C-alpha positions as CSV (number, residue, x, y, z in Angstrom):
1,X,-44.4,63.1,-72.5
2,X,-46.6,65.5,-70.6
3,X,-45.6,68.3,-73.0
4,X,-46.5,66.1,-76.0
5,X,-50.0,65.4,-74.7
6,X,-50.6,68.9,-73.5
7,X,-49.7,70.4,-76.9
8,X,-52.7,68.7,-78.3
9,X,-54.9,71.2,-76.5
10,X,-52.7,74.3,-77.0
11,X,-50.6,74.3,-80.2
12,X,-52.0,75.6,-83.5
13,X,-54.2,73.0,-85.0
14,X,-52.7,73.1,-88.5
15,X,-49.2,72.6,-87.1
16,X,-50.4,69.7,-84.9
17,X,-52.2,68.1,-87.8
18,X,-49.1,68.0,-89.9
19,X,-46.9,67.0,-87.0
20,X,-49.1,64.0,-86.2
21,X,-50.4,63.3,-89.7
22,X,-47.2,63.5,-91.7
23,X,-45.5,60.6,-89.9
24,X,-48.7,58.6,-90.3
25,X,-49.0,59.5,-94.0
26,X,-45.4,58.5,-94.6
27,X,-46.0,55.3,-92.7
28,X,-49.2,54.5,-94.5
29,X,-47.9,55.4,-97.9
30,X,-44.9,53.2,-97.3
31,X,-47.2,50.4,-96.3
32,X,-49.3,50.9,-99.5
33,X,-46.2,51.1,-101.7
34,X,-45.0,47.8,-100.1
35,X,-48.4,46.3,-101.1
36,X,-47.8,47.5,-104.6
37,X,-44.3,46.1,-104.7
38,X,-45.6,42.8,-103.2
39,X,-48.2,42.7,-105.9
40,X,-45.7,43.5,-108.6
41,X,-43.3,40.7,-107.4
42,X,-46.2,38.2,-107.3
43,X,-47.6,39.3,-110.6
44,X,-44.3,39.0,-112.4
45,X,-42.9,36.1,-110.5
46,X,-46.0,33.9,-110.1
47,X,-48.4,35.1,-112.9
48,X,-51.9,36.6,-113.4
49,X,-53.6,33.7,-111.6
50,X,-51.5,34.4,-108.5
51,X,-52.7,38.1,-108.7
52,X,-56.3,36.8,-108.8
53,X,-55.5,34.6,-105.7
54,X,-54.1,37.5,-103.9
55,X,-57.4,39.4,-104.6
56,X,-59.4,36.5,-103.2
57,X,-57.2,36.3,-100.1
58,X,-57.4,40.0,-99.4
59,X,-60.9,39.9,-97.8
60,X,-59.7,37.1,-95.5
61,X,-56.7,39.2,-94.5
62,X,-59.1,42.2,-94.0
63,X,-61.2,40.1,-91.6
64,X,-58.1,39.3,-89.6
65,X,-57.3,43.0,-89.6
66,X,-60.8,43.9,-88.6
67,X,-60.4,42.2,-85.2
68,X,-57.2,44.1,-84.8
69,X,-58.9,47.4,-85.5
70,X,-61.7,46.5,-83.1
71,X,-59.1,46.7,-80.3
72,X,-56.4,49.1,-81.7
73,X,-58.6,51.9,-83.1
74,X,-61.0,51.8,-80.2
75,X,-58.3,51.8,-77.6
76,X,-56.2,54.5,-79.2
77,X,-59.2,56.8,-79.4
78,X,-60.0,56.0,-75.8
79,X,-56.4,56.7,-74.8
80,X,-56.5,60.2,-76.4
81,X,-59.8,61.0,-74.6
82,X,-58.4,59.8,-71.2
83,X,-55.2,61.9,-71.7
84,X,-57.4,64.9,-72.5
85,X,-59.3,64.2,-69.3
86,X,-56.0,63.8,-67.4
87,X,-57.0,60.3,-66.2
88,X,-53.6,58.7,-66.5
89,X,-54.4,55.5,-64.6
90,X,-57.1,54.5,-67.1
91,X,-54.8,55.5,-69.9
92,X,-52.2,53.0,-68.8
93,X,-54.9,50.3,-68.3
94,X,-55.9,50.9,-71.9
95,X,-52.3,50.0,-73.0
96,X,-52.3,46.7,-71.0
97,X,-55.8,45.8,-72.2
98,X,-54.7,46.3,-75.9
99,X,-52.1,43.6,-75.6
100,X,-54.3,41.1,-73.7
101,X,-57.3,41.5,-76.0
102,X,-55.2,41.3,-79.2
103,X,-53.6,38.0,-78.0
104,X,-57.0,36.5,-77.2
105,X,-58.7,37.6,-80.5
106,X,-55.8,36.8,-82.7
107,X,-55.5,33.2,-81.3
108,X,-59.3,32.7,-82.0
109,X,-59.0,34.0,-85.6
110,X,-55.9,31.9,-86.3
111,X,-57.5,28.7,-85.1
112,X,-60.8,29.2,-86.9
113,X,-59.0,30.3,-90.1
114,X,-56.6,27.4,-90.3
115,X,-59.4,24.8,-89.6
116,X,-61.7,26.0,-92.4
117,X,-59.1,27.7,-94.7
118,X,-60.1,26.2,-98.1
119,X,-63.9,26.4,-97.6
120,X,-63.5,30.1,-96.6
121,X,-61.3,30.9,-99.7
122,X,-63.8,29.2,-102.1
123,X,-66.6,31.2,-100.5
124,X,-64.5,34.3,-101.1
125,X,-64.3,33.7,-104.8
126,X,-61.4,31.3,-105.3
127,X,-61.5,28.9,-108.2
128,X,-59.8,25.5,-108.8
129,X,-57.0,27.5,-110.6
130,X,-56.4,30.0,-107.8
131,X,-57.0,28.0,-104.6
132,X,-53.5,26.7,-104.3
133,X,-51.9,30.1,-104.4
134,X,-54.5,31.6,-102.0
135,X,-54.1,28.7,-99.5
136,X,-50.3,28.9,-99.4
137,X,-50.4,32.7,-98.9
138,X,-53.1,32.7,-96.1
139,X,-51.7,29.8,-94.2
140,X,-48.5,31.7,-93.4
141,X,-50.4,34.9,-92.7
142,X,-52.7,33.2,-90.2
143,X,-49.8,31.7,-88.3
144,X,-48.4,35.2,-87.9
145,X,-51.7,36.7,-87.0
146,X,-50.9,37.5,-83.4
147,X,-47.9,39.6,-84.5
148,X,-50.1,41.5,-87.0
149,X,-52.7,42.3,-84.3
150,X,-50.1,43.5,-81.8
151,X,-48.2,45.5,-84.4
152,X,-51.2,47.5,-85.6
153,X,-52.5,47.9,-82.0
154,X,-49.3,49.3,-80.6
155,X,-48.8,51.6,-83.6
156,X,-52.2,53.2,-82.9
157,X,-51.3,53.5,-79.2
158,X,-48.0,55.2,-80.0
159,X,-49.7,57.9,-82.0
160,X,-52.3,58.7,-79.3
161,X,-49.5,58.6,-76.6
162,X,-47.7,61.4,-78.4
163,X,-45.1,59.4,-80.5
164,X,-46.2,59.8,-84.1
165,X,-42.6,59.6,-85.4
166,X,-41.8,56.5,-83.4
167,X,-45.0,54.9,-84.9
168,X,-43.9,56.0,-88.4
169,X,-40.4,54.5,-87.8
170,X,-41.9,51.1,-86.7
171,X,-44.0,51.0,-89.9
172,X,-41.0,51.9,-92.1
173,X,-38.9,49.3,-90.5
174,X,-41.5,46.7,-91.3
175,X,-41.9,47.9,-94.9
176,X,-38.2,48.2,-95.7
177,X,-37.6,44.7,-94.3
178,X,-40.6,43.4,-96.3
179,X,-39.3,44.9,-99.6
180,X,-35.9,43.4,-98.9
181,X,-37.1,39.9,-98.0
182,X,-39.7,39.6,-100.7
183,X,-37.4,39.0,-103.7
184,X,-35.1,36.9,-101.6
185,X,-38.0,34.5,-100.6
186,X,-40.0,34.7,-103.8
187,X,-37.2,34.5,-106.4
188,X,-34.0,33.6,-104.6
189,X,-35.4,30.7,-102.5
190,X,-38.2,29.9,-105.0
191,X,-40.9,30.1,-102.3
192,X,-43.5,31.9,-104.5
193,X,-46.5,33.3,-102.7
194,X,-45.4,31.6,-99.5
195,X,-42.3,33.7,-99.5
196,X,-44.3,36.9,-99.8
197,X,-46.4,36.0,-96.8
198,X,-43.4,34.9,-94.8
199,X,-41.6,38.2,-95.5
200,X,-44.7,40.1,-94.2
201,X,-44.8,38.1,-90.9
202,X,-41.1,38.3,-90.2
203,X,-41.0,42.1,-90.9
204,X,-43.9,42.7,-88.5
205,X,-42.1,40.7,-85.8
206,X,-39.1,43.0,-85.9
207,X,-41.4,46.1,-85.8
208,X,-43.2,44.7,-82.7
209,X,-39.9,44.4,-80.9
210,X,-39.1,48.1,-81.8
211,X,-42.5,49.2,-80.5
212,X,-42.2,47.4,-77.2
213,X,-39.0,49.3,-76.4
214,X,-40.9,52.6,-76.2
215,X,-43.5,51.3,-73.8
216,X,-40.8,49.8,-71.6
217,X,-39.2,53.2,-71.0
218,X,-39.7,54.1,-67.4
219,X,-39.7,57.8,-68.3
220,X,-42.9,57.5,-70.3
221,X,-46.3,58.5,-68.8
222,X,-48.0,55.6,-70.7
223,X,-45.9,52.5,-70.3
224,X,-45.9,48.8,-69.2
225,X,-46.0,48.2,-65.5
226,X,-47.8,45.9,-63.0
227,X,-51.5,46.2,-62.6
228,X,-52.4,47.0,-66.2
229,X,-52.7,43.5,-67.5
230,X,-56.0,42.5,-65.9
231,X,-58.9,43.2,-68.2
232,X,-60.8,46.2,-66.9
233,X,-64.5,45.8,-67.7
234,X,-65.1,49.5,-68.1
235,X,-62.1,50.2,-70.3
236,X,-62.6,47.1,-72.4
237,X,-66.3,47.7,-72.9
238,X,-65.7,51.4,-73.9
239,X,-62.7,50.6,-76.2
240,X,-64.6,47.8,-78.0
241,X,-67.7,50.1,-78.4
242,X,-65.6,52.8,-80.1
243,X,-63.7,50.2,-82.1
244,X,-66.9,48.5,-83.2
245,X,-67.3,51.1,-86.0
246,X,-64.1,50.3,-87.9
247,X,-64.5,46.6,-87.1
248,X,-68.0,46.5,-88.7
249,X,-66.7,48.6,-91.6
250,X,-63.9,46.1,-92.2
251,X,-66.3,43.1,-91.9
252,X,-68.8,44.8,-94.2
253,X,-66.0,45.6,-96.6
254,X,-64.9,42.0,-96.6
255,X,-68.4,40.8,-97.2
256,X,-68.7,43.3,-100.1
257,X,-65.4,42.1,-101.6
258,X,-66.6,38.5,-101.4
259,X,-69.8,39.4,-103.2
260,X,-67.8,41.5,-105.8
261,X,-65.4,38.6,-106.4
262,X,-68.2,36.1,-106.8
263,X,-70.1,38.4,-109.1
264,X,-67.0,39.1,-111.1
265,X,-66.2,35.4,-111.3
266,X,-69.8,34.8,-112.5
267,X,-69.8,37.5,-115.2
268,X,-66.2,37.9,-116.1
269,X,-64.1,35.1,-114.7
270,X,-60.7,35.1,-113.0
271,X,-59.4,37.9,-115.2
272,X,-62.1,40.3,-114.0
273,X,-61.1,39.5,-110.4
274,X,-57.5,40.2,-111.3
275,X,-58.6,43.5,-112.8
276,X,-60.4,44.5,-109.6
277,X,-57.2,43.5,-107.7
278,X,-55.1,46.0,-109.8
279,X,-57.7,48.8,-109.3
280,X,-57.8,48.1,-105.6
281,X,-54.0,48.3,-105.3
282,X,-53.9,51.6,-107.1
283,X,-56.6,53.3,-105.1
284,X,-55.3,51.7,-101.9
285,X,-52.1,53.8,-102.0
286,X,-54.1,57.1,-101.8
287,X,-56.7,55.7,-99.4
288,X,-53.9,54.9,-97.1
289,X,-52.7,58.5,-97.3
290,X,-56.2,59.6,-96.2
291,X,-56.0,57.1,-93.4
292,X,-52.7,58.7,-92.4
293,X,-54.5,62.0,-92.3
294,X,-57.2,60.4,-90.2
295,X,-54.7,59.0,-87.8
296,X,-53.1,62.4,-87.4
297,X,-56.5,64.0,-86.7
298,X,-57.6,61.3,-84.3
299,X,-55.6,62.2,-81.2
300,X,-56.2,66.0,-81.8
301,X,-59.9,65.6,-82.2
302,X,-60.2,63.1,-79.3
303,X,-58.0,65.1,-76.9
304,X,-59.8,68.4,-77.6
305,X,-63.2,66.7,-77.4
306,X,-62.3,65.3,-74.0
307,X,-61.0,68.8,-72.9
308,X,-64.3,70.4,-74.2
309,X,-62.4,72.5,-76.8
310,X,-64.9,71.9,-79.5
311,X,-63.7,74.7,-81.8
312,X,-60.2,73.1,-82.0
313,X,-61.8,69.7,-82.7
314,X,-63.8,71.0,-85.6
315,X,-60.9,72.9,-87.1
316,X,-58.9,69.6,-87.2
317,X,-61.8,68.0,-89.0
318,X,-62.2,70.8,-91.6
319,X,-58.4,70.8,-92.4
320,X,-58.3,67.0,-92.7
321,X,-61.3,66.9,-95.0
322,X,-59.7,69.5,-97.3
323,X,-56.4,67.6,-97.5
324,X,-58.2,64.3,-98.0
325,X,-60.2,65.6,-100.9
326,X,-57.0,66.8,-102.6
327,X,-55.4,63.4,-102.2
328,X,-58.3,61.5,-103.7
329,X,-58.4,64.0,-106.5
330,X,-55.1,62.5,-107.7
331,X,-56.8,59.1,-107.9
332,X,-59.5,60.6,-110.0
333,X,-57.0,62.0,-112.4
334,X,-54.9,58.9,-112.7
335,X,-57.9,56.6,-113.1
336,X,-59.6,58.7,-115.7
337,X,-56.6,59.9,-117.7
338,X,-54.1,57.0,-117.7
339,X,-55.7,53.7,-116.6
340,X,-53.6,51.6,-119.1
341,X,-50.3,53.1,-117.8
342,X,-51.3,52.3,-114.2
343,X,-52.2,48.7,-115.1
344,X,-48.9,48.1,-116.9
345,X,-47.1,48.7,-113.6
346,X,-48.6,45.5,-112.3
347,X,-48.6,43.2,-115.3
348,X,-47.6,42.8,-118.9
349,X,-50.6,40.5,-119.7
350,X,-52.4,42.2,-122.6
351,X,-55.8,40.6,-121.7
352,X,-55.5,41.9,-118.2
353,X,-54.5,45.4,-119.3
354,X,-57.3,45.8,-121.8
355,X,-59.9,44.4,-119.3
356,X,-58.9,46.8,-116.6
357,X,-59.1,50.2,-118.4
358,X,-62.9,50.7,-118.5
359,X,-63.5,49.4,-114.9
360,X,-60.8,51.7,-113.5
361,X,-62.4,54.7,-115.2
362,X,-65.9,53.7,-113.7
363,X,-64.6,53.1,-110.2
364,X,-62.5,56.3,-110.1
365,X,-65.3,58.5,-111.3
366,X,-66.4,59.4,-107.7
367,X,-63.1,59.5,-106.0
368,X,-63.4,63.2,-105.2
369,X,-66.1,62.6,-102.6
370,X,-64.5,59.6,-100.9
371,X,-62.0,61.5,-98.9
372,X,-64.7,63.6,-97.2
373,X,-66.7,60.4,-96.5
374,X,-63.7,58.7,-94.8
375,X,-62.8,61.7,-92.6
376,X,-66.4,62.2,-91.5
377,X,-66.6,58.6,-90.2
378,X,-63.3,59.0,-88.5
379,X,-64.5,62.1,-86.7
380,X,-67.3,60.2,-84.9
381,X,-64.9,57.4,-84.1
382,X,-62.2,59.8,-82.7
383,X,-64.7,61.5,-80.3
384,X,-66.2,58.2,-79.0
385,X,-69.6,58.5,-80.7
386,X,-69.8,54.8,-81.4
387,X,-73.4,54.6,-82.6
388,X,-73.1,57.2,-85.3
389,X,-69.7,55.9,-86.4
390,X,-71.1,52.4,-86.7
391,X,-74.0,53.6,-88.8
392,X,-71.8,55.5,-91.2
393,X,-69.5,52.5,-91.4
394,X,-72.4,50.3,-92.6
395,X,-74.2,52.7,-94.9
396,X,-71.9,52.4,-97.9
397,X,-71.2,48.7,-97.6
398,X,-74.4,47.1,-96.3
399,X,-77.2,49.6,-97.0
400,X,-76.1,50.6,-100.5
401,X,-73.4,48.6,-102.1
402,X,-74.5,45.0,-101.4
403,X,-78.1,45.5,-102.7
404,X,-76.7,47.4,-105.8
405,X,-74.2,44.6,-106.5
406,X,-77.0,42.1,-106.5
407,X,-79.5,44.2,-108.5
408,X,-77.5,46.3,-111.0
409,X,-76.1,43.4,-113.2
410,X,-79.7,42.7,-114.2
411,X,-80.3,46.3,-115.3
412,X,-77.3,46.6,-117.7
413,X,-77.1,44.9,-121.0
414,X,-73.6,43.7,-120.0
415,X,-74.0,42.4,-116.4
416,X,-70.3,43.0,-115.7
417,X,-70.8,46.7,-116.2
418,X,-73.5,46.6,-113.5
419,X,-71.0,45.2,-111.1
420,X,-68.5,47.9,-111.8
421,X,-71.1,50.8,-111.7
422,X,-72.5,49.7,-108.4
423,X,-69.4,50.9,-106.6
424,X,-69.4,54.6,-107.6
425,X,-73.2,54.8,-107.2
426,X,-73.0,53.5,-103.6
427,X,-70.1,55.9,-102.9
428,X,-72.3,58.8,-103.9
429,X,-75.2,57.7,-101.7
430,X,-72.9,57.1,-98.7
431,X,-71.3,60.6,-99.1
432,X,-74.7,62.3,-99.1
433,X,-75.7,60.3,-95.9
434,X,-72.4,61.3,-94.2
435,X,-73.0,65.0,-95.1
436,X,-76.4,65.0,-93.6
437,X,-75.3,63.4,-90.3
438,X,-72.3,65.8,-90.2
439,X,-74.4,68.9,-90.7
440,X,-76.7,67.9,-87.7
441,X,-73.7,67.1,-85.4
442,X,-71.9,70.4,-86.3
443,X,-74.9,72.4,-85.4
444,X,-74.9,70.8,-81.9
445,X,-71.2,71.6,-81.5
446,X,-71.8,75.2,-82.5
447,X,-74.5,75.4,-79.8
448,X,-72.1,74.1,-77.2
449,X,-69.4,76.6,-78.3
450,X,-71.9,79.4,-78.0
451,X,-72.9,78.3,-74.5
452,X,-69.2,78.2,-73.5
453,X,-68.6,81.7,-74.9
454,X,-71.7,83.1,-73.1
455,X,-70.6,81.5,-69.8
456,X,-67.1,83.0,-70.2
457,X,-68.6,86.5,-71.0
458,X,-70.9,86.3,-67.9
459,X,-68.1,85.2,-65.5
460,X,-66.4,88.1,-63.8
461,X,-62.6,88.1,-64.1
462,X,-60.6,86.9,-61.0
463,X,-59.0,89.8,-59.0
464,X,-55.3,90.3,-59.4
């Protein structure tokens, strides 16, 4: 374990990035492919309205995930920083606090969600035709919310603790079980969307058991033991501060999806919402790959920032940005060149296929810059710069996209086009904002690197 954490500060950065990112990419891609398979099963087994219901339920699921990321992402970044500082006592306290905080937050989210489930779904864009599907799906998801929080939280901790492959295996276990259970529950047992949700919860339960075995190993530096279960005010406050950026991003994203769903329902009906769901599922696959790259970069950047090796931290960022741009370039090509082919994967409904082609081309027009934007926000999160990370998380969603969603329909002759075009316009503005903030921060890092080099040059060598 000591060797694995130490290599973050000594091994070649490009090798480390692939060592940590590749398992994360495989895991995230497997997760996204599961989501596609899940959507295909629901689309072909339950119909186009069920696809629309799934799109309506997604922001609610994202809100649940946001509370998990508040704890998981913040704690994993903090764990990497403490390991870089060689503060192993606090590193172990982070692990215990992750479990306790996730149990508390997931219980609150589950209770609130179950009490006001239908009003929330209607507010998110459900109609009288889709509410039954959305309710059945989310009810099961909410009952299993505690498992979801712990699953994602421990996976993030595994990566920062030097076990990216173990984290990948946990994800693949959940995904494979999900894909196996989906057709059994949906078609074999005739459970419909309830079956899809139940398959998700049961699969995550098995993965959590797998994750717990690693942190119970007495040979591990970061592991479960007495004294780590009491909430540490300093650790908790710092972890939540770092995790606030992805939390607010997810909350803002949910708010945006709610507004998009309602605007689409207003100007295009349930089929427009289903079209957005198809586009989201397609882009989600590649966005998850970028998230995998980000997860690989996170412990490298966090460790080297804590160890004051700024040149290695920056190299990890540059390489990740390059690879992320290449990944999102594939989305651009698919969305612009073969939108009908992509849509046919999810449905045979001719109305849905024809209604998705133009929106997919519009939304995918700016995909080449989204990878850079995602990696830049992750850099600030990885090194604990909570304020800057929070600001970047909110610019696209709150500062740009929400106003554009409300204003642009009135500018276009077809209001529905205004809804679609607001998405790439906000992406462009957010990317420019991220580039400006990054340029300012990189100049500061180069100043620190120059000061380090000057100090080393002025320090006489130690006698043999």
